[in-house]
mmCIF file of C-alpha atoms in Angstrom:
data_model
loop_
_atom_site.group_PDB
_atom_site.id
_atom_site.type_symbol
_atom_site.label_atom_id
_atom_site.label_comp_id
_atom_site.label_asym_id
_atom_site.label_seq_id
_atom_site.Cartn_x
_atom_site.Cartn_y
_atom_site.Cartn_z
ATOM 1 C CA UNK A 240 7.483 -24.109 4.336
ATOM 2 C CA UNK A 241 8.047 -21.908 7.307
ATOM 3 C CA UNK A 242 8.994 -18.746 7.008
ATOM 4 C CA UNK A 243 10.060 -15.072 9.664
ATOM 5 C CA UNK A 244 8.530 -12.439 8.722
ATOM 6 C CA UNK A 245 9.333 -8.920 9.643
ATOM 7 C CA UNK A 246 6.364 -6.368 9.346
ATOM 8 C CA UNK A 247 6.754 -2.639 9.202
ATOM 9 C CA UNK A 248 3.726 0.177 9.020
ATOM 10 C CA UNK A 249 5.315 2.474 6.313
ATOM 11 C CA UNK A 250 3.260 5.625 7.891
ATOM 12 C CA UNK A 251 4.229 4.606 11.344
ATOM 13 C CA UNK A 252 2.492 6.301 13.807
ATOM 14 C CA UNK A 253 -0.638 7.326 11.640
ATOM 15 C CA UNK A 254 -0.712 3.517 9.717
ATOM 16 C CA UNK A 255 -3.374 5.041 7.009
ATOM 17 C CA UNK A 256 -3.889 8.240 5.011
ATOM 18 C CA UNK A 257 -8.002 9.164 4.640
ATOM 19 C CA UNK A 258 -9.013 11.303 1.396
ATOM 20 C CA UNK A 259 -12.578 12.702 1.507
ATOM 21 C CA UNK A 260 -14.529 14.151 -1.294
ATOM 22 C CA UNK A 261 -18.119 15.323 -1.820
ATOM 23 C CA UNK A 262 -18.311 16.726 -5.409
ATOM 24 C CA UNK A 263 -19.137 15.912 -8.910
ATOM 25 C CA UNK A 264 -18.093 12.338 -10.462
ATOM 26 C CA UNK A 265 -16.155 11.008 -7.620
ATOM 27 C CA UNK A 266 -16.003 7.767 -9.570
ATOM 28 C CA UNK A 267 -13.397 8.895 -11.918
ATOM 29 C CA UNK A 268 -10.661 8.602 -8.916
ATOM 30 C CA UNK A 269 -11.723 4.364 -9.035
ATOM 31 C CA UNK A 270 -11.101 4.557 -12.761
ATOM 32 C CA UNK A 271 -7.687 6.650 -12.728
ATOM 33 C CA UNK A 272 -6.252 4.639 -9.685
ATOM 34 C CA UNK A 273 -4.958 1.381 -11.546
ATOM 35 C CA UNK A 274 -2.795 3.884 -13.773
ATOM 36 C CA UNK A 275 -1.946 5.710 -10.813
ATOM 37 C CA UNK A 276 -0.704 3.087 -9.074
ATOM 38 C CA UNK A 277 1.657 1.432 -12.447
ATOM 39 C CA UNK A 278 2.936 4.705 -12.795
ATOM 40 C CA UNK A 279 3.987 5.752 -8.659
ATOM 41 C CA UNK A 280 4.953 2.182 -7.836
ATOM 42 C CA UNK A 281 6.799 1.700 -11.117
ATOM 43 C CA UNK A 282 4.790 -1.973 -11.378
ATOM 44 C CA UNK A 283 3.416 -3.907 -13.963
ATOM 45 C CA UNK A 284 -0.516 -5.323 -13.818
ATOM 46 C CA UNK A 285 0.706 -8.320 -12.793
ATOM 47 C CA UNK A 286 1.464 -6.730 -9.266
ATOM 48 C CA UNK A 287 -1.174 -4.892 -8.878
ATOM 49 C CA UNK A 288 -5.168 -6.739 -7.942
ATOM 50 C CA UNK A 289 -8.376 -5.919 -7.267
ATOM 51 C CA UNK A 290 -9.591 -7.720 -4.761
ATOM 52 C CA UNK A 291 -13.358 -6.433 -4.163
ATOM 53 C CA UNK A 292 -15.017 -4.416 -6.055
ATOM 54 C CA UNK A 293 -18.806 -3.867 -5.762
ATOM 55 C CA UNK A 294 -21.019 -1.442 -7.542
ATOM 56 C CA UNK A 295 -25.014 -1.009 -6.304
ATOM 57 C CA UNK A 296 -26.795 -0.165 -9.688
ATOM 58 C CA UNK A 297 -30.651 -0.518 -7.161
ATOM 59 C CA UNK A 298 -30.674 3.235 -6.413
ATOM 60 C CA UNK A 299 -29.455 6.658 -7.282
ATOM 61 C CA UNK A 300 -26.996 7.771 -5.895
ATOM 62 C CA UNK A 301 -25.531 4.146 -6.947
ATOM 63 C CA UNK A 302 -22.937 3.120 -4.097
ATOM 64 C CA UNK A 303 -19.635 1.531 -4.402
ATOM 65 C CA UNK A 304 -16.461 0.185 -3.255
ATOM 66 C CA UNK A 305 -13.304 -0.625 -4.398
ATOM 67 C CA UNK A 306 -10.474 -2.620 -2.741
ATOM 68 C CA UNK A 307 -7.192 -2.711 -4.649
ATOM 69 C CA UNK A 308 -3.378 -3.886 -3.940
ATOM 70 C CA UNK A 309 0.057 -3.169 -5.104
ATOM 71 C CA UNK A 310 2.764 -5.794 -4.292
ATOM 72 C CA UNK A 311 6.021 -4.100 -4.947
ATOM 73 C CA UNK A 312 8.751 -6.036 -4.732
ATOM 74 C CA UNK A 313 12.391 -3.707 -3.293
ATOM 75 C CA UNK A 314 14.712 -6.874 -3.038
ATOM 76 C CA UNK A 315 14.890 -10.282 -3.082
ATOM 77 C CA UNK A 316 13.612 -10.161 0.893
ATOM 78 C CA UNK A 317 11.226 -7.348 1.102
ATOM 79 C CA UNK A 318 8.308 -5.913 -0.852
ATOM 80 C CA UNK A 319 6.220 -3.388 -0.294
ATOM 81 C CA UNK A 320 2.053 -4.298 0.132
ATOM 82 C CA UNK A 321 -0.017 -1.046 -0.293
ATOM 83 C CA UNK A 322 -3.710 -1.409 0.100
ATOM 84 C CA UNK A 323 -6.247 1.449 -1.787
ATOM 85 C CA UNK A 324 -9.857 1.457 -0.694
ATOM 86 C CA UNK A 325 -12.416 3.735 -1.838
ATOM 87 C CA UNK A 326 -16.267 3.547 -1.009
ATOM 88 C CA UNK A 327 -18.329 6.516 -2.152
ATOM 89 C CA UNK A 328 -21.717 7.442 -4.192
ATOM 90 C CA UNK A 329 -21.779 8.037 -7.723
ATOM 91 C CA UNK A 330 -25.106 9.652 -8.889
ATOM 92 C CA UNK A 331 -26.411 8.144 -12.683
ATOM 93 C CA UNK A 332 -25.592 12.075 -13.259
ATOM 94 C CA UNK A 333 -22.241 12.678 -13.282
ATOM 95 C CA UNK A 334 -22.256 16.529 -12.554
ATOM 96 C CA UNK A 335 -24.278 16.004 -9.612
ATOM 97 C CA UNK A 336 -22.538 15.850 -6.435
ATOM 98 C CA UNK A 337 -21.552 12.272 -5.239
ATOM 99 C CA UNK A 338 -19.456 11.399 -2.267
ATOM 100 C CA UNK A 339 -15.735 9.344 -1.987
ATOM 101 C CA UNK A 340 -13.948 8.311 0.875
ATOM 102 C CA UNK A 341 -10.290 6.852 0.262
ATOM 103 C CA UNK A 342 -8.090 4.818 2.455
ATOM 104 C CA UNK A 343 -4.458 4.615 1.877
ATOM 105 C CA UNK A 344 -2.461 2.025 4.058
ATOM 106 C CA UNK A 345 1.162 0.297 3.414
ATOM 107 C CA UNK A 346 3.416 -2.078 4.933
ATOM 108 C CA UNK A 347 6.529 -3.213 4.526
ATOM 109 C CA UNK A 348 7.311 -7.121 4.749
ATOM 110 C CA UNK A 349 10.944 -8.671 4.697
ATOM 111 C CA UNK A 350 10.756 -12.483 4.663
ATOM 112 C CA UNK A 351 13.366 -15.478 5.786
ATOM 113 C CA UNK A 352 12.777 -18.890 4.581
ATOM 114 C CA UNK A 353 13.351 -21.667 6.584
ATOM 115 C CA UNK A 354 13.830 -24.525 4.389
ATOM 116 C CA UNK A 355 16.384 -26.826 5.517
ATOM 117 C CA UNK A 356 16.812 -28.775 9.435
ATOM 118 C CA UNK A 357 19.803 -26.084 9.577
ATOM 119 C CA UNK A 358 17.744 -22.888 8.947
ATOM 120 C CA UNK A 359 15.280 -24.103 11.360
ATOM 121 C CA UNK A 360 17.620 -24.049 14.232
ATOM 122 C CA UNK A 361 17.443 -21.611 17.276
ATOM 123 C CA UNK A 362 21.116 -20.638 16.253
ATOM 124 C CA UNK A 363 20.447 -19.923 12.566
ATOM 125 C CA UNK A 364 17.321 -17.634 13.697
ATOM 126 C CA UNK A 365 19.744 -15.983 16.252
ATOM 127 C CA UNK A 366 22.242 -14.719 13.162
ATOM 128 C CA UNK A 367 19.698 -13.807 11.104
ATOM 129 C CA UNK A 368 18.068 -11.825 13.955
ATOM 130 C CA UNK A 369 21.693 -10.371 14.397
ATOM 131 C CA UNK A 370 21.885 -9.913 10.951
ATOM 132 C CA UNK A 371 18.668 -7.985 10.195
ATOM 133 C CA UNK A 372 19.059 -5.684 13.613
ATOM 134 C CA UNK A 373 23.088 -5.031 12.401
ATOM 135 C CA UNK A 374 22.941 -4.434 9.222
ATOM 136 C CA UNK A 375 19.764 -4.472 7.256
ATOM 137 C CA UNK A 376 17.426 -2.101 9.558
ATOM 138 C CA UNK A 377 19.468 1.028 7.599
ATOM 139 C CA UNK A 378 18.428 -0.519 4.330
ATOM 140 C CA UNK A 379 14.600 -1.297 5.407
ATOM 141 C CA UNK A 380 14.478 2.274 6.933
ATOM 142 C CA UNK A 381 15.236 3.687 3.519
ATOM 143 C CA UNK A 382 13.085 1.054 1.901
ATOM 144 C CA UNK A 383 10.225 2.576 4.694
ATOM 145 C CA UNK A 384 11.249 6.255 3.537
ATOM 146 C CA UNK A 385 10.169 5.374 -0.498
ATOM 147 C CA UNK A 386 7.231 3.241 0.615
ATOM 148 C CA UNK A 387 5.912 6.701 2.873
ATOM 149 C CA UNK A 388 7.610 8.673 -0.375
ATOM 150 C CA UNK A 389 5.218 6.776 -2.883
ATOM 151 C CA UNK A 390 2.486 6.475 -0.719
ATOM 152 C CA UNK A 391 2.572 10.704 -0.230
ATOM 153 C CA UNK A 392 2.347 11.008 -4.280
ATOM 154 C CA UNK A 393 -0.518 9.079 -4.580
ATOM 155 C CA UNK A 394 -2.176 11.317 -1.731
ATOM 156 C CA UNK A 395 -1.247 13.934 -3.759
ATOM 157 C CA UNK A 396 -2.441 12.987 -7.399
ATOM 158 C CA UNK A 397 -5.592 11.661 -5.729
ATOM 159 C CA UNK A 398 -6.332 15.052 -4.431
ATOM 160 C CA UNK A 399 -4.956 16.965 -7.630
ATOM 161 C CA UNK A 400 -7.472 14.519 -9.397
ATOM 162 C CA UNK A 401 -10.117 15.270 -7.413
ATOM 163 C CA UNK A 402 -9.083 19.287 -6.493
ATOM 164 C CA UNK A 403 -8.642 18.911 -3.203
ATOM 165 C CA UNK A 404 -6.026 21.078 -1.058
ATOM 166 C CA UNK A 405 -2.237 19.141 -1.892
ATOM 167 C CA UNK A 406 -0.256 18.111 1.170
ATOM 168 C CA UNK A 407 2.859 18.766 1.724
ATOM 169 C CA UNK A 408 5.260 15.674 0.313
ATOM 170 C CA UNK A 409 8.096 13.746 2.416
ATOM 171 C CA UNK A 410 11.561 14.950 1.378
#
């Protein structure tokens, strides 16, 4: 099935937010981050994956990495896809000082399907160009104003979490 897709950084120019920590138990952001994420996003597991996770139990410090996604669907075109990463050390003693750094990227992706001999003609993909530069680029900047919105609270629980200095948050 082909399909146009529209693709929009929500932190346009920056494209990704970087937390980093050196302190004690900097694994507990990995374990707080799936709740994190159902509670900012407002999404269910089911929208939300891991999609690498690694943990190096061979020496101490132990390393590890963490790779998860939250699909958030804003209408029956668009959804937003933020990706977490977060690759640190966590020593087998938890009050000893271990290491984090935490990658926070989104984008914003409004798809057309192009079923039918009709929607795959020039003319079709000339309306709907109209179409999404007319009227729907007011409605996907507000959806790209929430997605930087969201993405700005989980900056800031991260770093409440982890008692780092708090940003200031989009209005």
């Amino acid at each position: 099935m082909a399909v146009w897709i529209f693709e929009d950084d929500c932190l346009s120019p920056e494209r990704t937010i970087f937390i980093e920590y050196s302190g004690a138990d900097p694994f507990k952001a990995c374990i707080a981050l799936r709740g994190m994420l159902e509670k900012i996003f407002e999404v269910e597991a089911i929208d939300l994956w891991e999609r690498d996770f690694r943990w190096d139990t061979s020496s101490d410090p132990r390393g590890f990495y963490m790779r998860m996604y939250v699909n958030k669907g804003v209408d029956a075109r668009t959804r937003m896809m933020i990706e977490v990463i977060m690759e640190g050390t966590q020593p087998s003693d938890p009050t000893k000082k271990g290491s984090l750094k935490i990658s926070i990227s989104g984008r914003l992706r409004t798809e057309y399907s192009l079923k039918s001999f009709f929607q795959k003609l020039p003319i079709y993909r000339f309306f709907v160009w109209l179409y999404h530069k007319l009227f729907y680029e007011n409605v996907k900047r507000s959806y790209i104003h929430l997605c930087n919105k969201l993405i700005d609270q989980l900056n800031y629980e991260l770093r409440e979490l982890l008692r780092l200095p708090l940003p200031e948050m989009v209005r």
